[in-house]
Coordinates of N, CA and C and ligand atoms in Angstrom, one line a residue:
M7 N 243.8 199.1 148.7 CA 244.1 199.1 150.2 C 242.6 200.1 150.7
N8 N 242.1 199.0 152.1 CA 241.1 199.4 152.6 C 241.6 200.8 153.7
I9 N 240.6 201.8 153.1 CA 240.7 203.2 153.8 C 240.3 203.3 155.3
L10 N 241.3 203.5 156.5 CA 240.4 203.7 157.7 C 239.8 205.0 158.2
I11 N 241.0 206.0 157.2 CA 240.9 207.6 158.1 C 241.0 208.6 156.2
K12 N 239.9 209.1 156.4 CA 239.8 209.6 154.8 C 240.9 211.3 155.2
E13 N 241.4 211.4 154.0 CA 242.1 212.9 153.7 C 241.3 214.1 154.8
E14 N 239.7 214.1 154.4 CA 238.9 215.0 155.3 C 239.4 214.9 156.3
D15 N 239.2 214.0 156.9 CA 238.9 213.5 158.6 C 240.5 213.6 159.4
I16 N 241.9 213.3 158.1 CA 242.8 214.0 158.9 C 243.3 215.7 159.1
K17 N 242.6 215.9 158.0 CA 243.0 217.9 158.0 C 241.6 218.3 158.9
K18 N 240.8 217.7 159.0 CA 239.9 218.6 160.3 C 240.4 218.1 161.8
R19 N 241.1 216.9 162.0 CA 241.8 216.5 163.1 C 243.1 217.4 163.8
V20 N 243.6 217.4 162.6 CA 245.1 218.1 162.7 C 244.6 219.7 162.9
K21 N 243.5 220.0 162.3 CA 243.7 221.5 162.7 C 243.2 221.6 164.1
E22 N 242.1 220.8 164.5 CA 242.0 220.9 166.1 C 242.9 220.6 167.0
L23 N 243.8 219.5 166.6 CA 244.9 219.7 167.5 C 246.0 220.8 167.5
G24 N 246.2 221.9 166.4 CA 246.6 222.6 166.0 C 246.1 223.8 167.3
K25 N 244.7 223.9 167.4 CA 244.0 225.4 168.4 C 244.5 224.5 169.4
E26 N 244.3 223.1 169.8 CA 244.7 223.0 171.0 C 246.0 223.2 171.7
I27 N 246.9 223.0 170.8 CA 248.6 223.5 170.8 C 248.6 225.0 171.2
N28 N 248.0 225.5 170.1 CA 248.0 227.2 170.4 C 247.9 227.5 171.5
N29 N 246.4 226.6 172.3 CA 246.0 227.5 173.6 C 246.9 227.1 175.0
D30 N 247.8 225.8 174.8 CA 248.2 225.4 175.5 C 249.6 226.2 175.8
Y31 N 250.5 226.7 174.6 CA 251.4 226.9 174.3 C 251.7 228.4 174.0
K32 N 250.3 229.0 174.4 CA 250.1 230.6 174.5 C 251.9 231.2 175.6
G33 N 252.1 232.3 174.6 CA 253.2 233.3 174.9 C 254.4 232.1 175.1
K34 N 254.7 230.5 174.9 CA 255.6 229.9 175.0 C 256.7 229.8 173.1
N35 N 257.4 229.0 173.5 CA 258.0 229.0 172.3 C 258.8 227.3 172.4
P36 N 257.8 226.4 171.9 CA 258.4 225.2 172.0 C 259.0 225.1 170.7
I37 N 259.4 223.7 171.0 CA 260.3 223.1 170.0 C 259.8 221.5 169.5
L38 N 259.6 221.9 168.0 CA 258.3 220.6 168.1 C 259.5 219.4 167.1
I39 N 259.9 218.6 168.0 CA 260.5 217.1 167.3 C 259.6 215.8 166.6
G40 N 260.0 216.3 165.6 CA 259.7 215.4 164.7 C 260.4 213.8 164.6
V41 N 259.6 213.0 164.6 CA 260.4 211.6 164.9 C 259.9 211.2 163.3
L42 N 261.8 211.2 162.7 CA 261.9 210.6 161.6 C 261.7 208.7 161.1
K43 N 260.8 208.5 160.1 CA 260.9 209.2 159.1 C 259.3 209.6 158.7
G44 N 258.6 209.0 159.8 CA 257.5 208.5 159.8 C 256.3 209.7 160.0
A45 N 256.9 210.9 160.8 CA 256.1 211.7 161.3 C 256.3 213.5 160.6
F46 N 257.1 212.9 159.1 CA 257.2 214.6 158.5 C 256.0 215.3 158.0
V47 N 254.9 214.6 157.3 CA 254.4 214.6 157.1 C 252.9 215.3 158.2
F48 N 252.6 214.6 158.9 CA 251.7 215.2 159.8 C 252.9 216.3 160.8
L49 N 253.8 216.5 160.8 CA 254.4 217.7 161.5 C 254.3 219.0 160.3
A50 N 254.3 218.8 159.1 CA 254.7 219.6 158.6 C 252.9 220.4 158.2
D51 N 252.1 219.5 158.4 CA 250.2 219.7 158.4 C 250.4 220.5 159.6
L52 N 250.6 220.2 160.7 CA 250.5 220.9 162.0 C 250.9 221.9 162.2
L53 N 252.4 221.7 161.8 CA 253.5 223.1 161.9 C 252.4 224.3 161.6
R54 N 251.3 224.2 160.2 CA 251.2 225.2 159.7 C 249.5 225.5 160.4
E55 N 249.2 224.7 161.0 CA 248.2 225.2 162.3 C 248.4 225.9 163.2
L56 N 250.0 226.5 163.3 CA 250.3 226.8 164.9 C 250.1 228.1 164.5
E57 N 249.9 229.4 165.6 CA 250.1 231.0 165.3 C 250.8 231.2 166.4
I58 N 251.4 230.6 167.5 CA 252.4 230.6 168.2 C 253.9 230.3 167.8
S59 N 255.4 230.9 168.0 CA 256.5 230.9 168.0 C 256.9 229.3 168.1
V60 N 257.4 229.0 166.8 CA 258.1 227.3 167.3 C 259.3 227.8 166.5
E61 N 259.8 226.6 166.6 CA 260.8 226.0 166.0 C 260.8 224.6 165.9
I62 N 261.4 223.7 164.6 CA 261.5 222.3 165.0 C 262.9 221.5 164.5
D63 N 262.5 220.6 165.1 CA 263.7 219.8 165.1 C 263.3 218.2 164.5
F64 N 264.0 217.3 164.1 CA 264.4 216.0 163.9 C 264.7 215.3 164.4
L65 N 264.6 213.3 164.9 CA 265.1 212.9 165.6 C 265.2 211.7 164.7
G66 N 266.3 211.1 163.9 CA 265.8 210.1 163.3 C 265.9 208.6 163.9
I67 N 264.7 208.1 164.1 CA 265.0 206.5 164.3 C 264.5 205.7 163.9
S68 N 264.8 204.1 164.1 CA 264.5 202.9 163.1 C 264.1 201.9 164.5
S69 N 262.8 201.6 164.3 CA 262.9 200.3 165.3 C 261.7 199.3 164.2
Y70 N 261.7 199.3 163.2 CA 260.5 198.6 162.7 C 261.3 197.5 161.3
T71 N 260.9 196.5 161.3 CA 261.4 195.9 159.9 C 259.6 194.3 159.5
G72 N 259.6 195.7 158.2 CA 258.2 194.7 158.2 C 257.1 195.4 158.8
T73 N 256.5 194.4 159.1 CA 254.7 194.8 160.2 C 255.3 194.4 161.8
K74 N 256.4 194.3 162.0 CA 257.0 193.8 163.8 C 257.3 194.4 164.4
S75 N 257.1 194.8 165.3 CA 257.8 196.0 166.5 C 259.0 195.0 167.1
S76 N 260.3 195.0 166.5 CA 261.1 194.5 167.0 C 261.6 194.6 168.7
G77 N 261.6 195.8 169.1 CA 261.4 196.1 170.2 C 263.1 196.9 170.2
I78 N 263.9 196.9 169.7 CA 265.0 197.7 169.2 C 265.3 198.7 168.3
V79 N 265.3 200.1 169.2 CA 265.3 201.1 168.9 C 267.0 201.8 168.3
R80 N 267.2 202.4 167.3 CA 268.3 202.6 167.0 C 268.0 204.3 166.6
I81 N 269.0 205.3 167.3 CA 268.6 206.1 166.7 C 269.7 206.4 165.3
T82 N 268.8 207.1 164.4 CA 270.0 207.2 162.9 C 270.1 208.6 162.1
Q83 N 269.2 209.2 163.0 CA 270.1 210.8 163.4 C 269.9 212.0 164.6
D84 N 270.4 212.3 164.8 CA 270.2 213.5 166.1 C 269.8 214.5 166.2
L85 N 269.2 215.3 166.8 CA 268.4 216.9 167.2 C 269.7 217.8 166.1
S86 N 269.2 219.0 166.2 CA 270.6 219.7 166.2 C 270.5 220.6 167.0
L87 N 269.3 220.8 167.7 CA 269.2 222.2 168.0 C 269.6 221.3 169.8
N88 N 269.5 222.4 171.0 CA 269.9 222.4 172.4 C 268.4 222.4 173.0
I89 N 268.3 221.3 173.9 CA 266.9 221.1 174.2 C 266.5 221.7 175.5
E90 N 267.8 222.0 176.1 CA 267.7 222.0 177.3 C 267.1 223.8 177.4
D91 N 266.5 223.5 178.7 CA 265.1 224.5 179.4 C 264.1 225.2 178.5
R92 N 264.1 223.6 177.5 CA 263.3 224.5 176.7 C 261.4 223.3 176.4
D93 N 260.6 224.2 176.3 CA 259.4 222.9 175.9 C 259.4 222.2 174.6
V94 N 259.4 221.3 174.6 CA 259.3 219.9 173.7 C 257.9 219.1 173.5
I95 N 257.9 219.7 172.2 CA 256.6 218.6 171.5 C 257.1 217.7 170.8
L96 N 257.1 216.2 171.4 CA 257.7 215.4 170.1 C 256.2 215.1 169.6
I97 N 256.9 214.8 168.1 CA 255.6 214.8 167.2 C 255.6 213.4 166.5
E98 N 254.7 212.5 166.9 CA 254.9 211.2 166.2 C 253.9 211.2 165.3
D99 N 254.3 209.4 164.3 CA 253.0 209.2 163.7 C 252.1 208.5 164.1
I100 N 252.8 207.4 165.1 CA 251.8 206.3 165.6 C 252.7 205.9 166.9
V101 N 252.2 205.5 168.3 CA 252.0 204.6 169.0 C 251.7 203.4 169.4
D102 N 252.5 202.4 169.1 CA 252.0 200.9 168.9 C 252.3 200.3 170.2
S103 N 253.5 199.7 170.5 CA 253.5 198.9 171.8 C 254.3 200.3 172.7
G104 N 254.8 201.4 172.3 CA 255.1 202.4 173.1 C 256.6 202.5 173.7
R105 N 257.4 201.1 173.0 CA 258.7 201.0 173.0 C 259.6 202.1 172.4
T106 N 259.2 202.6 171.7 CA 260.1 203.7 170.9 C 260.1 204.7 171.8
L107 N 258.6 205.5 172.1 CA 258.4 206.7 172.7 C 259.3 206.0 174.0
E108 N 259.4 205.5 174.3 CA 259.3 205.3 176.1 C 260.7 205.4 176.0
Y109 N 261.9 205.0 174.7 CA 263.4 205.0 174.5 C 263.8 206.9 174.5
I110 N 262.3 207.3 173.5 CA 263.0 208.4 173.1 C 263.1 209.6 174.3
I111 N 261.9 209.2 175.2 CA 261.4 210.0 175.8 C 262.8 209.7 177.0
N112 N 263.3 208.8 177.5 CA 264.4 208.5 177.8 C 265.2 209.3 177.7
N113 N 265.8 208.8 176.6 CA 266.7 209.9 176.1 C 267.2 211.8 176.1
L114 N 265.6 212.1 175.6 CA 265.5 213.4 175.5 C 265.9 214.0 176.8
K115 N 265.1 213.2 178.1 CA 265.1 213.7 179.7 C 266.7 214.3 180.0
T116 N 267.6 213.5 179.3 CA 269.1 213.3 179.9 C 269.4 214.7 179.5
R117 N 268.6 215.3 178.5 CA 268.9 216.7 177.8 C 268.3 217.8 178.3
R118 N 267.6 217.5 180.0 CA 267.3 218.4 180.5 C 266.2 219.1 179.9
P119 N 265.3 218.8 179.3 CA 264.5 220.2 178.8 C 263.4 220.4 179.6
R120 N 262.5 221.9 179.7 CA 262.2 222.3 180.8 C 260.6 221.4 181.0
S121 N 260.0 221.4 179.9 CA 258.8 220.1 179.6 C 259.1 219.1 178.1
I122 N 258.4 218.3 178.4 CA 258.2 217.3 177.2 C 256.7 217.0 176.8
A123 N 256.0 217.0 176.0 CA 254.6 216.6 175.5 C 254.7 215.9 174.6
V124 N 253.9 214.5 174.3 CA 254.1 214.1 173.4 C 252.4 214.4 172.3
C125 N 253.1 214.3 171.0 CA 251.6 214.5 169.9 C 251.9 213.7 169.0
T126 N 250.6 212.4 168.8 CA 250.8 211.3 168.2 C 249.5 211.5 167.3
L127 N 249.9 211.3 165.9 CA 248.9 210.9 165.1 C 247.8 210.0 165.2
L128 N 248.2 208.7 165.6 CA 247.7 208.0 165.6 C 248.3 206.8 167.3
N129 N 247.4 205.7 168.0 CA 247.6 205.3 168.2 C 247.1 204.5 168.3
K130 N 248.1 203.1 168.7 CA 247.1 201.5 169.1 C 247.1 201.3 170.4
K131 N 246.1 201.9 171.4 CA 245.7 201.4 172.7 C 246.5 200.5 172.8
D132 N 245.5 199.3 172.3 CA 245.4 198.0 172.7 C 246.5 197.4 172.6
A133 N 247.7 197.9 171.9 CA 249.0 197.2 171.9 C 250.0 197.4 172.8
R134 N 249.9 198.8 173.4 CA 250.4 199.3 174.6 C 251.3 197.9 175.5
V135 N 252.7 198.0 175.4 CA 253.4 197.2 176.4 C 253.9 197.9 177.6
V136 N 254.2 199.1 176.9 CA 255.3 199.5 178.1 C 254.2 201.1 178.4
D137 N 254.1 201.7 179.5 CA 253.0 202.4 179.6 C 253.8 203.8 178.9
V138 N 253.1 205.0 178.8 CA 254.0 206.1 178.0 C 252.9 207.3 178.3
P139 N 253.2 208.5 178.3 CA 252.3 209.7 178.4 C 252.2 210.2 177.4
I140 N 251.0 210.2 177.1 CA 250.8 211.3 175.1 C 249.9 212.3 175.9
T141 N 249.9 213.3 175.7 CA 249.2 214.6 175.7 C 247.7 215.3 174.2
Y142 N 248.6 214.9 173.5 CA 247.7 214.6 172.2 C 248.0 213.6 170.9
V143 N 246.3 213.0 171.3 CA 246.0 212.2 170.2 C 245.3 212.2 168.8
G144 N 245.4 212.2 167.8 CA 244.6 212.2 166.9 C 243.6 211.6 166.4
F145 N 244.0 210.2 166.6 CA 243.2 209.0 166.2 C 243.7 207.9 167.2
N146 N 242.7 207.2 167.7 CA 242.7 206.0 168.4 C 242.4 205.3 167.8
I147 N 243.3 203.9 167.1 CA 243.1 202.7 166.0 C 243.1 201.6 166.6
P148 N 242.4 200.8 166.2 CA 242.6 199.0 166.3 C 244.1 198.5 165.8
R149 N 244.4 197.2 166.4 CA 246.0 196.7 166.0 C 246.2 196.4 164.8
V150 N 245.9 197.0 163.5 CA 245.9 196.2 162.3 C 247.6 197.5 161.7
F151 N 247.4 197.0 160.8 CA 249.3 197.7 160.0 C 248.5 198.8 158.9
V152 N 248.8 199.7 159.2 CA 248.6 201.4 158.5 C 249.7 201.9 157.9
V153 N 249.0 202.3 156.7 CA 250.2 203.0 156.0 C 249.6 204.4 155.2
G154 N 250.0 205.2 154.9 CA 250.0 206.7 154.0 C 250.2 207.5 155.4
Y155 N 250.3 208.6 154.7 CA 249.8 209.9 155.7 C 251.8 209.7 156.1
G156 N 252.6 209.3 155.7 CA 253.6 209.5 156.3 C 253.9 208.0 156.6
L157 N 253.2 207.1 156.7 CA 253.5 205.8 157.5 C 253.8 205.1 156.3
D158 N 254.6 203.8 156.4 CA 255.4 203.5 155.7 C 255.1 201.5 156.0
Y159 N 255.0 201.1 155.0 CA 255.5 199.2 155.0 C 256.9 199.3 153.8
E160 N 257.8 198.9 154.9 CA 259.2 198.8 153.6 C 259.1 200.2 152.7
N161 N 259.1 201.1 153.7 CA 259.7 202.7 153.2 C 258.9 203.0 152.0
K162 N 257.8 202.3 151.6 CA 256.7 202.5 151.1 C 255.4 203.2 151.6
F163 N 254.4 203.8 150.1 CA 252.8 204.2 151.0 C 253.0 205.6 151.7
R164 N 254.1 206.1 151.7 CA 254.3 206.9 152.6 C 253.1 208.6 152.3
N165 N 253.3 208.0 150.5 CA 253.0 209.6 149.9 C 251.2 209.5 149.7
L166 N 250.1 208.1 150.2 CA 249.2 208.1 150.2 C 248.7 209.7 151.1
K167 N 247.1 210.0 150.9 CA 246.6 211.4 151.5 C 246.3 210.8 152.7
Y168 N 245.9 209.6 152.7 CA 244.7 209.0 153.4 C 245.8 208.2 154.7
I169 N 244.6 207.3 155.6 CA 245.5 205.9 156.4 C 244.7 205.1 155.9
G170 N 245.6 203.9 155.3 CA 244.9 202.9 155.0 C 245.3 201.6 155.4
V171 N 244.6 200.8 155.3 CA 245.0 199.4 156.3 C 245.7 198.9 155.2
Y172 N 247.2 198.4 155.7 CA 247.7 197.4 154.4 C 247.8 196.3 155.2
H173 N 247.2 194.8 153.8 CA 247.4 193.7 153.7 C 247.9 193.1 153.2
G174 N 249.0 193.7 152.8 CA 249.8 192.6 152.5 C 249.8 192.6 150.5
E175 N 250.9 192.3 149.6 CA 250.6 192.4 148.1 C 249.9 191.3 147.7
Ligands
IMP224 P1 256.5 200.9 169.1 O1 258.1 201.5 169.2 O2 255.9 199.3 168.9 O3 255.4 201.9 169.6 O4 256.4 201.4 167.2 C1 256.5 202.6 167.3 C2 256.9 203.1 165.2 O5 256.4 201.6 165.0 C3 256.1 204.0 164.9 O6 256.9 205.6 165.2 C4 256.1 203.5 163.5 O7 257.4 204.1 162.4 C5 255.9 201.9 164.1 N1 254.7 201.4 163.7 C6 254.1 201.4 164.4 N2 252.8 200.8 163.9 C7 252.8 200.9 162.2 C8 251.5 200.6 161.5 O8 250.4 200.3 161.7 N3 252.0 201.3 160.0 C9 253.5 201.5 160.3 N4 254.1 201.9 161.3 C10 254.0 201.6 162.9
MG225 MG1 257.9 206.3 163.6

């Protein structure tokens, strides 16, 4: 596995993102919504950098089979909290075509939150098919298939401490 982003670099960047969110949400009580399964590692680390009052929830989404985006998005687990009139920060592992994010944002908007911001660890800017607003980006990366730090290939490699490029077995 080729390492694309080292463990130390992830740690450093997650701290920086935490600082930004602490500043932007001073005096507020946002709900962080982690998109499962990929974002759970990032969310767990980011959460511990936050000094503001926060709540967390999870949304289970399935949009990939293998290494290709199908464009078909499915909710596999709904939120448990009511987000009406709440500030929501959606936590994603990676934004690729943007289709998943577009679907999620449209879905969340129907529940009338006060605001929605998106925080993604990784951004494949050049792969974007639909335009989606992203407030916080950890790293911009090229169009390669990556695994580790929560991201998977067929549910494997989520346990890696770094982000690696997956070339197949
Ligand atoms: P999109 O709908 O094309 O933006 O795809 C977003 C989702 O696809 C992410 O939330 C990931 O679950 C998955 N995904 C996209 N690129 C990768 C990758 O390089 N490695 C692992 N999962 C990926
Ligand atoms: Mg995902």
